[in-house]
XYZ file of C-alpha atoms in Angstrom:
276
model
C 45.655 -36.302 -3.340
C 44.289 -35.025 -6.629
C 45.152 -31.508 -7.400
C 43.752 -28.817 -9.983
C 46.113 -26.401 -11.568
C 45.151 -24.008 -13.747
C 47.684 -21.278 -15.741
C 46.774 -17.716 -16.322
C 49.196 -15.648 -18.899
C 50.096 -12.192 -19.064
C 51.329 -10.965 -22.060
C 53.626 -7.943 -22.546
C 50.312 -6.234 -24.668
C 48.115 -7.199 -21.187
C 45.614 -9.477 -22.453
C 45.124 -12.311 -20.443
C 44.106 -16.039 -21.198
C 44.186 -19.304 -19.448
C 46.613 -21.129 -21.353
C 46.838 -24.584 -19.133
C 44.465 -26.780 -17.014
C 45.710 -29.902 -15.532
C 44.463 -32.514 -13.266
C 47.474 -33.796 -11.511
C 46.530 -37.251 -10.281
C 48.169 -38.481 -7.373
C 50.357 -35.609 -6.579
C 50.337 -34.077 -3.382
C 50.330 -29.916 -2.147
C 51.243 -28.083 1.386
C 48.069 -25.903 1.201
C 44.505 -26.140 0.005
C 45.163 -23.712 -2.277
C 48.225 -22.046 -3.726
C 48.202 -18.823 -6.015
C 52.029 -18.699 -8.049
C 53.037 -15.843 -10.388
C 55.745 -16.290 -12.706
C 57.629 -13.513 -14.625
C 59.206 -14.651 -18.188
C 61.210 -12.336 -18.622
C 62.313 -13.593 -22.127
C 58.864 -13.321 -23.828
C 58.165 -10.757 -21.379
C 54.659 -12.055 -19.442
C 53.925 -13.099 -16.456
C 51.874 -16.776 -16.033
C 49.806 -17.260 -12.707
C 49.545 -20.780 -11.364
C 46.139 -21.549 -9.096
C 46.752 -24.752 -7.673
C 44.005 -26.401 -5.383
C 43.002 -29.965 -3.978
C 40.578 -31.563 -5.211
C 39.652 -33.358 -1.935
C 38.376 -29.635 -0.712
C 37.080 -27.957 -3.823
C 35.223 -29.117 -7.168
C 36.261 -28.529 -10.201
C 33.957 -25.725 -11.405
C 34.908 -23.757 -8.028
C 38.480 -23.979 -9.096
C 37.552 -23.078 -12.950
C 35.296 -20.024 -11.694
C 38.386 -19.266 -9.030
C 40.485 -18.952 -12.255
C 37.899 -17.385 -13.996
C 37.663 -14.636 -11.129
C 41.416 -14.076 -11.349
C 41.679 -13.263 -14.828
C 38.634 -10.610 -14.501
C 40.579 -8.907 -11.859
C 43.746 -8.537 -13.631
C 41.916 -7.541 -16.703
C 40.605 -4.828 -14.677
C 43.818 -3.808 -13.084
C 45.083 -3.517 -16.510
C 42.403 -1.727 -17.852
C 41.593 2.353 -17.900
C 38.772 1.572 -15.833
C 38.527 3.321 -12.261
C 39.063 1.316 -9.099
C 35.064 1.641 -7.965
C 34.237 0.136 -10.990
C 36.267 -2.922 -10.417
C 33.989 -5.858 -9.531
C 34.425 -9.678 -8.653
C 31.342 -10.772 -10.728
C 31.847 -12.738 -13.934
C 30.110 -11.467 -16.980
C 27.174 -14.218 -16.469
C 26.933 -13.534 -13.148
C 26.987 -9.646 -14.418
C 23.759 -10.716 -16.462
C 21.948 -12.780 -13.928
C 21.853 -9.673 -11.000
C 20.846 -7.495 -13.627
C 17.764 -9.567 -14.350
C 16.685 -10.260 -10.771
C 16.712 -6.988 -10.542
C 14.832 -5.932 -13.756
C 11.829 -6.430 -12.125
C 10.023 -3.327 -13.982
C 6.464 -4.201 -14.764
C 3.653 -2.291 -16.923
C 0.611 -1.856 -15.016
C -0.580 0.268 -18.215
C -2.823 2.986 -16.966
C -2.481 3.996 -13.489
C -5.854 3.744 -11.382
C -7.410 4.105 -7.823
C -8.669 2.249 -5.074
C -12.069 3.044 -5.586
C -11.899 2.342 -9.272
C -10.475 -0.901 -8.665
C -13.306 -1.952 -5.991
C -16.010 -0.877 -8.580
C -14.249 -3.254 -11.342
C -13.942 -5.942 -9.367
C -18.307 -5.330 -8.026
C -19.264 -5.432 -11.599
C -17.080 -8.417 -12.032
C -18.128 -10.243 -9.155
C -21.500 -8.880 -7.920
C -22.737 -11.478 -5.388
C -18.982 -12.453 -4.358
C -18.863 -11.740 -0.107
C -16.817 -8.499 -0.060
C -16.873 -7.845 3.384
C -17.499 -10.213 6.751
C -18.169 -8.758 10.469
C -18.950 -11.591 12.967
C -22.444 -13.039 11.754
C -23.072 -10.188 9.212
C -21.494 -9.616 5.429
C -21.571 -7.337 2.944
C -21.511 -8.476 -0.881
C -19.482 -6.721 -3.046
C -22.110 -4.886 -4.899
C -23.592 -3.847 -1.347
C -20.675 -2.269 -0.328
C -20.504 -0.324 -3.744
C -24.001 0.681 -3.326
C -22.794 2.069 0.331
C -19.694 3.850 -0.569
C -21.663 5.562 -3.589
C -24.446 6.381 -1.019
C -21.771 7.879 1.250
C -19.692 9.818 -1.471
C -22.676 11.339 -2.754
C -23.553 12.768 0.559
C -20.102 14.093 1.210
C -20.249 15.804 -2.669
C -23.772 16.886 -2.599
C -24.798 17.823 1.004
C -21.363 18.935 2.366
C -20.019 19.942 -0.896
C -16.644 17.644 -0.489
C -13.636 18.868 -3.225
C -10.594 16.877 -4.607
C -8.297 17.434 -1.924
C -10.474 18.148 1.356
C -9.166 16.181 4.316
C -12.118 14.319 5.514
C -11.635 12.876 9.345
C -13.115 9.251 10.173
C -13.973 8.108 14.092
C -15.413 4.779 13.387
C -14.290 1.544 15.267
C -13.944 -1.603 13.394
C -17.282 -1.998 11.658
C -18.620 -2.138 8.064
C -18.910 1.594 8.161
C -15.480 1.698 8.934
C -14.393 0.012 5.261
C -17.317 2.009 3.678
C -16.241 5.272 5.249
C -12.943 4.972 3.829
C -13.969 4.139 0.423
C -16.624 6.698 0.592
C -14.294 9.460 0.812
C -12.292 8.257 -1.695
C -14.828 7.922 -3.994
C -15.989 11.938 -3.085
C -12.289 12.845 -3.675
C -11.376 13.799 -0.556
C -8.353 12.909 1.672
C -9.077 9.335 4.220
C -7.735 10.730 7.301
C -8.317 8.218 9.950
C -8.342 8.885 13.491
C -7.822 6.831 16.879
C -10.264 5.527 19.156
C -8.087 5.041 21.637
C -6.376 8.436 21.501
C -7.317 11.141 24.316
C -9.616 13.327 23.329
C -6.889 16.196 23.949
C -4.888 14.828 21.090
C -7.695 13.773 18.990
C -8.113 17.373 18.836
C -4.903 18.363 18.219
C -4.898 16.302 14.708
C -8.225 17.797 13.710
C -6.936 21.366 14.040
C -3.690 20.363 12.659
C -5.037 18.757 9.439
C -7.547 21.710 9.393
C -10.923 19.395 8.594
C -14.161 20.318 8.138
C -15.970 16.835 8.211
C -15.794 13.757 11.161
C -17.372 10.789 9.306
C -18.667 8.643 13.442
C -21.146 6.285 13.672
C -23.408 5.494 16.748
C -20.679 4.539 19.196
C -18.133 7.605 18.175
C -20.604 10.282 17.827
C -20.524 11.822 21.071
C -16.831 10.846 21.788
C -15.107 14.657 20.528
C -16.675 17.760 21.278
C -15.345 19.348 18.208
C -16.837 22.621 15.762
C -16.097 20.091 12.798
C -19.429 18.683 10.945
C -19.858 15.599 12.356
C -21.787 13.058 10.118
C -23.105 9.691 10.756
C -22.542 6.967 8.599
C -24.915 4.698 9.599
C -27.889 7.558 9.371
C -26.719 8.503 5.626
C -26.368 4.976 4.018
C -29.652 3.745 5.571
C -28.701 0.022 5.874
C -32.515 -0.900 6.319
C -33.988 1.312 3.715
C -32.455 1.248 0.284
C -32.793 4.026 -2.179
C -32.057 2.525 -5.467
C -32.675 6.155 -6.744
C -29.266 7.721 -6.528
C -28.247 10.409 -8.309
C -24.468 9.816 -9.168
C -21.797 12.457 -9.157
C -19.009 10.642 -8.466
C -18.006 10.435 -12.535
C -17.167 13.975 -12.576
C -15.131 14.038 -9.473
C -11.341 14.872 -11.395
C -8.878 13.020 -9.348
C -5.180 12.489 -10.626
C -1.860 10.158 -9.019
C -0.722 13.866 -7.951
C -3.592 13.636 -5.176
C -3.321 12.577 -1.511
C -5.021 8.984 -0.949
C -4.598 9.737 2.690
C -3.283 10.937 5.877
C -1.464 9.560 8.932
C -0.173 10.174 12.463
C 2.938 9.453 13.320
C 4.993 11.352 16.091
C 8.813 12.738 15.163
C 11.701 12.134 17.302
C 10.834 15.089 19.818
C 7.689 13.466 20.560
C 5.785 16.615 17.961
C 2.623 15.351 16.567
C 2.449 15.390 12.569
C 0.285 14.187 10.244
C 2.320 12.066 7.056
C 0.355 11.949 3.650
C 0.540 9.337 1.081
């Protein structure tokens, strides 16, 4: 059985270096692996002795095993505290540090909305949206959203900030709700269908909202004192008005701002809205 053996020495000033490596061929050992230490009392260090078989380990294990010893006694040695002792070699030291160096400049920060609108002038006719047999290009959905945000700013006089509610079940004024009220500055607060009408109350008051963005299947569902406006009767899908008088430039939003607002429930069961 081939066997590894590798020395580590400790001198009397504690520096440490591996001093020997042999390959013993044809020499046998009781265990797998065997850790000795030495003391020389003469030249006053201490020598370590890692013997291992080769028929169990590689070589480079048994080098970084060595290698793994010596950084612990340097560190045992050393005016270092204990929770700064570590196990990693210096490469390995290097290679965690750039997994996790991950940091990445996105250079100016933007928004949701802004993004959409770059990538509509970039890709126009692209299909944006798809809804069984209908779609929505992306420019189309633009032209929507700045339909709907125009609305909220000019007729309900929407600020940076205002929670706007949204009833809408999964439909193309659903997506063009949400980026509608982005686009107005105000806060996307969705709401669920499928939530009693008792609760769906209970989120409107606690969020304090002014404005229910339904469509033709949600606009009867609450009976609520909130302005309740149709998105389907303000965008007009059969109609166009390529006359639109844009405000949405001058609408000052910053990262500070909530994008939006959800409902969770606490660990008591409490209702409460989470913002983002």
């Amino acid at each position: 059985m081939d066997n590894s053996e590798q020395n580590i020495e400790i001198d009397k000033e504690t520096t440490f270096n591996i001093v020997d490596r042999n390959l013993l061929a044809g020499s046998t050992i009781k265990f797998d692996i065997t850790c000795t230490l030495r003391e020389h009392r003469q030249n006053e260090t201490i020598s370590i002795s890692l013997s291992a078989s080769l028929d169990v380990y590689d070589e480079s294990t048994i080098s970084t095993m060595a290698m793994r010893l010596k950084n612990i006694f340097d560190q045992l040695f050393s005016i270092s505290s204990i929770y700064q002792f570590s196990l990693l070699l210096p490469h390995e030291v290097e290679l965690l540090h750039d997994l996790n160096h991950t940091f990445l400049d996105y250079g100016h920060i933007g928004y949701i909305h802004w993004d959409f609108a770059d990538q509509a002038h970039l890709h126009p006719q692209k299909v944006a949206l798809v809804l069984e047999n209908g779609s929505l290009t992306y420019v189309e959905l633009l032209f929507y959203a700045q339909q709907l945000a125009n609305y909220l700013i000019i007729k309900c006089a929407v600020q940076p900030g205002q929670i706007v509610c949204q009833l809408i079940e999964r439909s193309f004024e659903m997506v063009i709700g949400m980026i509608g009220i982005w686009m107005s500055g105000g806060i996307y607060t969705p709401l669920n269908l499928h939530d009693p009408d008792k609760q769906l109350n209970a989120y409107i008051q606690q969020t304090d909202a002014h404005f229910i963005l339904v469509h033709q299947t949600t606009q009867n569902q609450l009976l609520s004192q909130c302005l309740m406006i149709n998105v389907g009767q303000v965008i007009c899908f059969d109609h166009i008005n390529a006359e639109i008088t844009t405000y949405i430039d001058s609408i000052n939003v910053t990262p500070e701002h909530i994008s939006h607002i959800i409902f969770t429930s606490d660990r008591s069961g409490l209702l409460k809205a989470v913002s983002r």
